[in-house]
PDB file of C-alpha atoms in Angstrom:
ATOM      1  CA  MET A   1      -1.141  20.600   5.748  1.00  0.00           C
ATOM      2  CA  THR A   2      -3.184  21.369   3.240  1.00  0.00           C
ATOM      3  CA  ALA A   3      -3.350  19.203  -0.394  1.00  0.00           C
ATOM      4  CA  VAL A   4      -1.338  22.574  -2.613  1.00  0.00           C
ATOM      5  CA  VAL A   5       1.365  22.380   0.097  1.00  0.00           C
ATOM      6  CA  ALA A   6       0.823  18.149   0.067  1.00  0.00           C
ATOM      7  CA  ALA A   7       0.855  17.678  -3.066  1.00  0.00           C
ATOM      8  CA  VAL A   8       4.495  19.940  -3.729  1.00  0.00           C
ATOM      9  CA  LEU A   9       6.168  17.608  -1.358  1.00  0.00           C
ATOM     10  CA  GLY A  10       4.316  14.527  -2.595  1.00  0.00           C
ATOM     11  CA  LEU A  11       6.420  15.637  -5.439  1.00  0.00           C
ATOM     12  CA  ALA A  12       9.741  15.513  -4.125  1.00  0.00           C
ATOM     13  CA  ALA A  13       8.789  13.042  -2.221  1.00  0.00           C
ATOM     14  CA  GLY A  14       8.118  10.883  -4.835  1.00  0.00           C
ATOM     15  CA  ALA A  15      10.510  11.717  -7.161  1.00  0.00           C
ATOM     16  CA  ALA A  16      12.665   9.743  -4.245  1.00  0.00           C
ATOM     17  CA  LEU A  17      11.243   6.455  -4.998  1.00  0.00           C
ATOM     18  CA  PRO A  18      13.610   5.315  -8.162  1.00  0.00           C
ATOM     19  CA  TRP A  19      16.401   5.818  -6.236  1.00  0.00           C
ATOM     20  CA  VAL A  20      14.593   4.024  -2.600  1.00  0.00           C
ATOM     21  CA  ILE A  21      13.511   1.146  -5.601  1.00  0.00           C
ATOM     22  CA  ALA A  22      16.704   0.790  -6.795  1.00  0.00           C
ATOM     23  CA  ARG A  23      18.677  -0.095  -3.656  1.00  0.00           C
ATOM     24  CA  ILE A  24      15.927  -2.467  -2.054  1.00  0.00           C
ATOM     25  CA  PRO A  25      18.208  -6.075  -2.866  1.00  0.00           C
ATOM     26  CA  ASP A  26      17.765  -8.921  -4.817  1.00  0.00           C
ATOM     27  CA  ARG A  27      17.157 -12.400  -3.657  1.00  0.00           C
ATOM     28  CA  PRO A  28      17.497 -15.173  -6.021  1.00  0.00           C
ATOM     29  CA  PRO A  29      14.570 -17.263  -6.788  1.00  0.00           C
ATOM     30  CA  ASP A  30      13.391 -20.053  -5.271  1.00  0.00           C
ATOM     31  CA  ALA A  31      13.154 -23.124  -7.094  1.00  0.00           C
ATOM     32  CA  GLY A  32      10.895 -23.749 -10.040  1.00  0.00           C
ATOM     33  CA  GLU A  33      10.497 -20.160  -9.831  1.00  0.00           C
ATOM     34  CA  ALA A  34      11.549 -17.255 -12.997  1.00  0.00           C
ATOM     35  CA  PRO A  35      14.363 -15.537 -12.791  1.00  0.00           C
ATOM     36  CA  ARG A  36      13.787 -11.403 -10.700  1.00  0.00           C
ATOM     37  CA  THR A  37      13.796  -8.162 -12.741  1.00  0.00           C
ATOM     38  CA  PRO A  38      17.229  -6.582 -10.016  1.00  0.00           C
ATOM     39  CA  TYR A  39      15.182  -3.652  -8.692  1.00  0.00           C
ATOM     40  CA  ARG A  40      17.985  -1.705 -10.459  1.00  0.00           C
ATOM     41  CA  VAL A  41      16.702  -2.570 -13.826  1.00  0.00           C
ATOM     42  CA  LEU A  42      12.900  -1.786 -12.576  1.00  0.00           C
ATOM     43  CA  ALA A  43      14.253   1.720 -10.929  1.00  0.00           C
ATOM     44  CA  GLU A  44      15.505   3.160 -15.067  1.00  0.00           C
ATOM     45  CA  ALA A  45      12.009   3.031 -15.732  1.00  0.00           C
ATOM     46  CA  PRO A  46      12.346   6.275 -18.518  1.00  0.00           C
ATOM     47  CA  TRP A  47       9.126   8.688 -16.986  1.00  0.00           C
ATOM     48  CA  LEU A  48       9.663   6.825 -13.753  1.00  0.00           C
ATOM     49  CA  VAL A  49      10.991   9.281 -12.204  1.00  0.00           C
ATOM     50  CA  TRP A  50       7.986  11.675 -13.046  1.00  0.00           C
ATOM     51  CA  LEU A  51       5.298   9.227 -12.867  1.00  0.00           C
ATOM     52  CA  LEU A  52       5.747   8.136  -9.458  1.00  0.00           C
ATOM     53  CA  ALA A  53       6.754  11.764  -8.015  1.00  0.00           C
ATOM     54  CA  SER A  54       2.851  13.021  -9.541  1.00  0.00           C
ATOM     55  CA  ALA A  55       1.210   9.649  -8.306  1.00  0.00           C
ATOM     56  CA  THR A  56       2.579  10.679  -4.018  1.00  0.00           C
ATOM     57  CA  ALA A  57       1.805  14.341  -4.324  1.00  0.00           C
ATOM     58  CA  LEU A  58      -2.092  13.218  -6.047  1.00  0.00           C
ATOM     59  CA  VAL A  59      -2.384  11.098  -3.160  1.00  0.00           C
ATOM     60  CA  TRP A  60      -0.524  12.293  -0.565  1.00  0.00           C
ATOM     61  CA  ALA A  61      -3.102  15.353  -1.719  1.00  0.00           C
ATOM     62  CA  ALA A  62      -6.345  13.352  -1.504  1.00  0.00           C
ATOM     63  CA  MET A  63      -4.861  12.062   2.106  1.00  0.00           C
ATOM     64  CA  THR A  64      -5.142  15.232   3.886  1.00  0.00           C
ATOM     65  CA  GLY A  65      -8.551  15.799   3.374  1.00  0.00           C
ATOM     66  CA  GLY A  66      -9.176  12.179   4.945  1.00  0.00           C
ATOM     67  CA  VAL A  67      -7.336  12.468   8.305  1.00  0.00           C
ATOM     68  CA  GLU A  68      -8.283  14.492  11.324  1.00  0.00           C
ATOM     69  CA  SER A  69      -5.714  14.317  13.577  1.00  0.00           C
ATOM     70  CA  ARG A  70      -2.600  16.710  12.264  1.00  0.00           C
ATOM     71  CA  ALA A  71      -0.205  13.812  14.345  1.00  0.00           C
ATOM     72  CA  ALA A  72      -1.155  11.444  12.824  1.00  0.00           C
ATOM     73  CA  LEU A  73      -0.621  12.372   8.540  1.00  0.00           C
ATOM     74  CA  PRO A  74       2.334  11.803   8.924  1.00  0.00           C
ATOM     75  CA  ALA A  75       2.366   7.600   9.562  1.00  0.00           C
ATOM     76  CA  TYR A  76      -0.396   7.829   6.507  1.00  0.00           C
ATOM     77  CA  LEU A  77       2.059  10.111   3.953  1.00  0.00           C
ATOM     78  CA  PHE A  78       4.513   7.430   4.994  1.00  0.00           C
ATOM     79  CA  VAL A  79       2.900   4.383   3.800  1.00  0.00           C
ATOM     80  CA  ALA A  80       1.437   5.750   0.374  1.00  0.00           C
ATOM     81  CA  TRP A  81       4.480   7.048  -0.583  1.00  0.00           C
ATOM     82  CA  LEU A  82       6.162   3.004  -0.117  1.00  0.00           C
ATOM     83  CA  GLY A  83       2.638   2.200  -1.236  1.00  0.00           C
ATOM     84  CA  VAL A  84       4.651   3.651  -4.870  1.00  0.00           C
ATOM     85  CA  ALA A  85       6.894   2.587  -5.077  1.00  0.00           C
ATOM     86  CA  MET A  86       4.947  -1.074  -3.489  1.00  0.00           C
ATOM     87  CA  SER A  87       2.122  -0.791  -6.884  1.00  0.00           C
ATOM     88  CA  TYR A  88       4.468   0.172  -9.379  1.00  0.00           C
ATOM     89  CA  VAL A  89       6.916  -3.425  -8.424  1.00  0.00           C
ATOM     90  CA  ASP A  90       3.465  -5.488  -8.492  1.00  0.00           C
ATOM     91  CA  ILE A  91       2.178  -4.148 -11.039  1.00  0.00           C
ATOM     92  CA  ARG A  92       6.017  -5.266 -13.767  1.00  0.00           C
ATOM     93  CA  GLU A  93       6.761  -8.420 -11.031  1.00  0.00           C
ATOM     94  CA  HIS A  94       3.945 -10.286  -9.288  1.00  0.00           C
ATOM     95  CA  ARG A  95       5.138  -9.448  -5.772  1.00  0.00           C
ATOM     96  CA  LEU A  96       5.655  -6.842  -2.884  1.00  0.00           C
ATOM     97  CA  PRO A  97       9.546  -6.817  -1.697  1.00  0.00           C
ATOM     98  CA  ASP A  98       9.947  -6.913   1.941  1.00  0.00           C
ATOM     99  CA  TRP A  99      11.929  -4.710   2.306  1.00  0.00           C
ATOM    100  CA  LEU A 100       8.921  -2.079   1.846  1.00  0.00           C
ATOM    101  CA  THR A 101       5.754  -3.236   3.156  1.00  0.00           C
ATOM    102  CA  TYR A 102       8.250  -3.906   7.121  1.00  0.00           C
ATOM    103  CA  SER A 103       9.489  -0.061   6.384  1.00  0.00           C
ATOM    104  CA  ALA A 104       5.834   0.469   6.255  1.00  0.00           C
ATOM    105  CA  PHE A 105       4.547  -1.563   9.316  1.00  0.00           C
ATOM    106  CA  VAL A 106       7.543  -0.320  11.220  1.00  0.00           C
ATOM    107  CA  GLY A 107       6.608   2.922  10.313  1.00  0.00           C
ATOM    108  CA  ALA A 108       3.176   3.306  10.928  1.00  0.00           C
ATOM    109  CA  ALA A 109       3.320   2.156  13.843  1.00  0.00           C
ATOM    110  CA  VAL A 110       6.166   4.374  15.747  1.00  0.00           C
ATOM    111  CA  LEU A 111       4.187   7.346  13.554  1.00  0.00           C
ATOM    112  CA  LEU A 112       0.705   6.441  15.273  1.00  0.00           C
ATOM    113  CA  ALA A 113       2.084   5.746  18.050  1.00  0.00           C
ATOM    114  CA  ALA A 114       3.857   9.644  18.216  1.00  0.00           C
ATOM    115  CA  ALA A 115       0.421  10.819  17.114  1.00  0.00           C
ATOM    116  CA  ALA A 116      -1.419   8.160  20.162  1.00  0.00           C
ATOM    117  CA  LEU A 117       1.434  10.823  22.334  1.00  0.00           C
ATOM    118  CA  LEU A 118       0.239  13.902  21.551  1.00  0.00           C
ATOM    119  CA  ASP A 119      -3.375  13.222  20.594  1.00  0.00           C
ATOM    120  CA  ASP A 120      -3.050  11.449  23.770  1.00  0.00           C
ATOM    121  CA  ALA A 121      -5.671   8.713  21.671  1.00  0.00           C
ATOM    122  CA  TRP A 122      -4.110   6.327  22.434  1.00  0.00           C
ATOM    123  CA  GLY A 123      -7.752   3.849  23.081  1.00  0.00           C
ATOM    124  CA  GLY A 124      -7.804   4.736  18.874  1.00  0.00           C
ATOM    125  CA  TYR A 125      -3.460   3.443  19.007  1.00  0.00           C
ATOM    126  CA  GLY A 126      -5.010  -0.118  20.587  1.00  0.00           C
ATOM    127  CA  ARG A 127      -7.478   0.085  18.514  1.00  0.00           C
ATOM    128  CA  ALA A 128      -4.878   0.482  15.147  1.00  0.00           C
ATOM    129  CA  TRP A 129      -3.293  -2.645  16.070  1.00  0.00           C
ATOM    130  CA  LEU A 130      -5.828  -4.693  16.570  1.00  0.00           C
ATOM    131  CA  GLY A 131      -7.597  -3.471  12.950  1.00  0.00           C
ATOM    132  CA  ALA A 132      -4.199  -5.185  12.095  1.00  0.00           C
ATOM    133  CA  LEU A 133      -4.081  -7.719  13.241  1.00  0.00           C
ATOM    134  CA  ALA A 134      -7.938  -8.323  12.598  1.00  0.00           C
ATOM    135  CA  LEU A 135      -6.867  -7.708   8.604  1.00  0.00           C
ATOM    136  CA  THR A 136      -4.143 -10.089   9.079  1.00  0.00           C
ATOM    137  CA  VAL A 137      -5.979 -12.663   9.884  1.00  0.00           C
ATOM    138  CA  GLY A 138      -8.600 -12.245   7.420  1.00  0.00           C
ATOM    139  CA  TYR A 139      -5.190 -12.349   4.162  1.00  0.00           C
ATOM    140  CA  VAL A 140      -3.723 -14.993   5.688  1.00  0.00           C
ATOM    141  CA  VAL A 141      -7.656 -17.199   5.783  1.00  0.00           C
ATOM    142  CA  LEU A 142      -7.820 -15.547   1.932  1.00  0.00           C
ATOM    143  CA  ALA A 143      -4.368 -16.059   1.062  1.00  0.00           C
ATOM    144  CA  LEU A 144      -4.301 -19.995   1.671  1.00  0.00           C
ATOM    145  CA  LEU A 145      -8.499 -20.554   0.551  1.00  0.00           C
ATOM    146  CA  ARG A 146      -7.038 -19.146  -3.078  1.00  0.00           C
ATOM    147  CA  PRO A 147      -2.912 -19.538  -3.016  1.00  0.00           C
ATOM    148  CA  GLY A 148      -2.809 -18.907  -6.333  1.00  0.00           C
ATOM    149  CA  GLU A 149      -3.701 -16.089  -5.875  1.00  0.00           C
ATOM    150  CA  LEU A 150      -2.731 -14.166  -2.318  1.00  0.00           C
ATOM    151  CA  GLY A 151       0.679 -14.095  -1.236  1.00  0.00           C
ATOM    152  CA  LEU A 152       2.477 -13.647   2.069  1.00  0.00           C
ATOM    153  CA  GLY A 153       3.330 -10.856   0.537  1.00  0.00           C
ATOM    154  CA  ASP A 154      -0.385  -9.038   0.133  1.00  0.00           C
ATOM    155  CA  VAL A 155      -0.890 -10.700   4.333  1.00  0.00           C
ATOM    156  CA  LYS A 156       2.094  -7.945   5.120  1.00  0.00           C
ATOM    157  CA  LEU A 157       1.318  -5.254   3.694  1.00  0.00           C
ATOM    158  CA  ALA A 158      -3.028  -5.954   4.978  1.00  0.00           C
ATOM    159  CA  ALA A 159      -1.071  -5.325   8.750  1.00  0.00           C
ATOM    160  CA  SER A 160       0.017  -1.946   7.639  1.00  0.00           C
ATOM    161  CA  LEU A 161      -3.446  -1.342   5.804  1.00  0.00           C
ATOM    162  CA  GLY A 162      -5.434  -2.339   9.636  1.00  0.00           C
ATOM    163  CA  LEU A 163      -3.179  -0.066  11.285  1.00  0.00           C
ATOM    164  CA  LEU A 164      -4.165   3.258   9.674  1.00  0.00           C
ATOM    165  CA  LEU A 165      -7.703   1.663   8.903  1.00  0.00           C
ATOM    166  CA  GLY A 166      -8.043   1.118  12.205  1.00  0.00           C
ATOM    167  CA  TRP A 167      -6.663   4.383  13.605  1.00  0.00           C
ATOM    168  CA  ILE A 168     -10.438   6.020  12.425  1.00  0.00           C
ATOM    169  CA  GLY A 169     -12.540   2.856  12.982  1.00  0.00           C
ATOM    170  CA  TRP A 170     -13.664  -0.347  12.836  1.00  0.00           C
ATOM    171  CA  GLU A 171     -16.477   0.845   9.843  1.00  0.00           C
ATOM    172  CA  HIS A 172     -13.095   1.580   7.796  1.00  0.00           C
ATOM    173  CA  VAL A 173     -11.706  -1.459   8.134  1.00  0.00           C
ATOM    174  CA  VAL A 174     -14.599  -3.309   7.084  1.00  0.00           C
ATOM    175  CA  LEU A 175     -14.570  -0.667   4.535  1.00  0.00           C
ATOM    176  CA  GLY A 176     -10.796  -0.541   2.960  1.00  0.00           C
ATOM    177  CA  ALA A 177     -10.743  -4.112   2.642  1.00  0.00           C
ATOM    178  CA  PHE A 178     -14.308  -4.647   0.544  1.00  0.00           C
ATOM    179  CA  ALA A 179     -12.690  -1.357  -1.430  1.00  0.00           C
ATOM    180  CA  GLY A 180     -10.026  -3.458  -2.568  1.00  0.00           C
ATOM    181  CA  PHE A 181     -11.657  -6.608  -3.367  1.00  0.00           C
ATOM    182  CA  LEU A 182     -14.026  -4.247  -5.006  1.00  0.00           C
ATOM    183  CA  LEU A 183     -12.148  -2.157  -7.344  1.00  0.00           C
ATOM    184  CA  GLY A 184      -9.965  -5.687  -8.028  1.00  0.00           C
ATOM    185  CA  GLY A 185     -13.034  -7.784  -9.196  1.00  0.00           C
ATOM    186  CA  VAL A 186     -14.103  -4.374 -11.178  1.00  0.00           C
ATOM    187  CA  LEU A 187     -10.789  -4.376 -13.053  1.00  0.00           C
ATOM    188  CA  SER A 188     -10.628  -7.345 -13.536  1.00  0.00           C
ATOM    189  CA  LEU A 189     -13.840  -8.531 -15.027  1.00  0.00           C
ATOM    190  CA  ALA A 190     -12.988  -4.833 -17.753  1.00  0.00           C
ATOM    191  CA  LEU A 191      -9.550  -6.802 -17.720  1.00  0.00           C
ATOM    192  CA  LEU A 192     -11.437 -10.231 -19.740  1.00  0.00           C
ATOM    193  CA  ALA A 193     -13.828  -8.390 -20.873  1.00  0.00           C
ATOM    194  CA  ALA A 194     -11.299  -6.671 -23.416  1.00  0.00           C
ATOM    195  CA  GLY A 195      -8.963 -10.192 -23.886  1.00  0.00           C
ATOM    196  CA  ARG A 196      -6.729  -8.300 -21.784  1.00  0.00           C
ATOM    197  CA  VAL A 197      -5.945 -10.951 -19.156  1.00  0.00           C
ATOM    198  CA  THR A 198      -7.705 -14.758 -18.875  1.00  0.00           C
ATOM    199  CA  ARG A 199      -9.154 -16.541 -15.885  1.00  0.00           C
ATOM    200  CA  ARG A 200      -5.848 -18.317 -14.930  1.00  0.00           C
ATOM    201  CA  SER A 201      -3.959 -14.839 -16.049  1.00  0.00           C
ATOM    202  CA  HIS A 202      -2.015 -13.644 -12.712  1.00  0.00           C
ATOM    203  CA  ILE A 203      -2.652  -9.692 -10.700  1.00  0.00           C
ATOM    204  CA  PRO A 204      -1.487  -7.963  -8.289  1.00  0.00           C
ATOM    205  CA  PHE A 205      -3.288  -7.869  -6.181  1.00  0.00           C
ATOM    206  CA  GLY A 206      -1.651  -5.051  -3.638  1.00  0.00           C
ATOM    207  CA  PRO A 207      -2.122  -2.208  -5.571  1.00  0.00           C
ATOM    208  CA  PHE A 208      -6.091  -2.762  -5.186  1.00  0.00           C
ATOM    209  CA  MET A 209      -5.404  -3.149  -1.427  1.00  0.00           C
ATOM    210  CA  LEU A 210      -3.756  -0.203  -1.476  1.00  0.00           C
ATOM    211  CA  GLY A 211      -6.140   1.722  -3.583  1.00  0.00           C
ATOM    212  CA  GLY A 212      -8.679   0.124  -1.427  1.00  0.00           C
ATOM    213  CA  ALA A 213      -7.471   2.191   1.715  1.00  0.00           C
ATOM    214  CA  PHE A 214      -5.817   5.503   0.294  1.00  0.00           C
ATOM    215  CA  VAL A 215      -9.421   5.616  -1.198  1.00  0.00           C
ATOM    216  CA  THR A 216     -11.067   4.926   2.472  1.00  0.00           C
ATOM    217  CA  VAL A 217      -9.165   7.455   3.846  1.00  0.00           C
ATOM    218  CA  ALA A 218      -9.739  10.996   1.901  1.00  0.00           C
ATOM    219  CA  TRP A 219     -12.958   9.838   2.157  1.00  0.00           C
ATOM    220  CA  SER A 220     -13.392   8.917   6.037  1.00  0.00           C
ATOM    221  CA  PRO A 221     -15.018  12.221   6.591  1.00  0.00           C
ATOM    222  CA  ALA A 222     -18.076  10.583   4.396  1.00  0.00           C
ATOM    223  CA  PHE A 223     -17.984   7.775   6.242  1.00  0.00           C
ATOM    224  CA  SER A 224     -17.701   8.131  10.223  1.00  0.00           C
ATOM    225  CA  VAL A 225     -20.794   7.568  11.740  1.00  0.00           C
TER     226      VAL A 225
END
């Protein structure tokens, strides 16, 4: 699949994301938690179709150059597709819906298993699961140490990203995690300097986790050792 074809398909897939978001079940807020915006309302934002379609097209086009295994590419495209929706919801509401994080994990696990079968790459599949375990444990520790900055949604997302990064190599697990924190730190400092946030402001971390992982995948050939 060429980058142009991936971008065209990404436009169509991304245009369907508001429909996906609108069908996520709402749940009542926890005790002391502010009222939640219904997902149906989030999906009705002006220009959302074009925004998510354009973002998906760009990410899908970038993925095609970073994933050497054509059999594994669908796993990366699927998680990237849901990742665009997760980023939008996290930026708007500071939460990562279970319906998206769980779907991304199951989809990545199944699609990578199919890739392992087609490419006879069971070693890579085993490394993917170890990468998922390592990244999940790492985020659990960080969430316990920094409960106001990282949540369970970030931990669940880490499992999917660990699978994708682990499939490529251990160096990508490390680089993907580091890139997420680097992106988050740089933007946080920029917003702080611009007076848009304070030191106590909560900045959603899911988009940075996804951005760090996808940048690492897109530039995967350059990072390979």
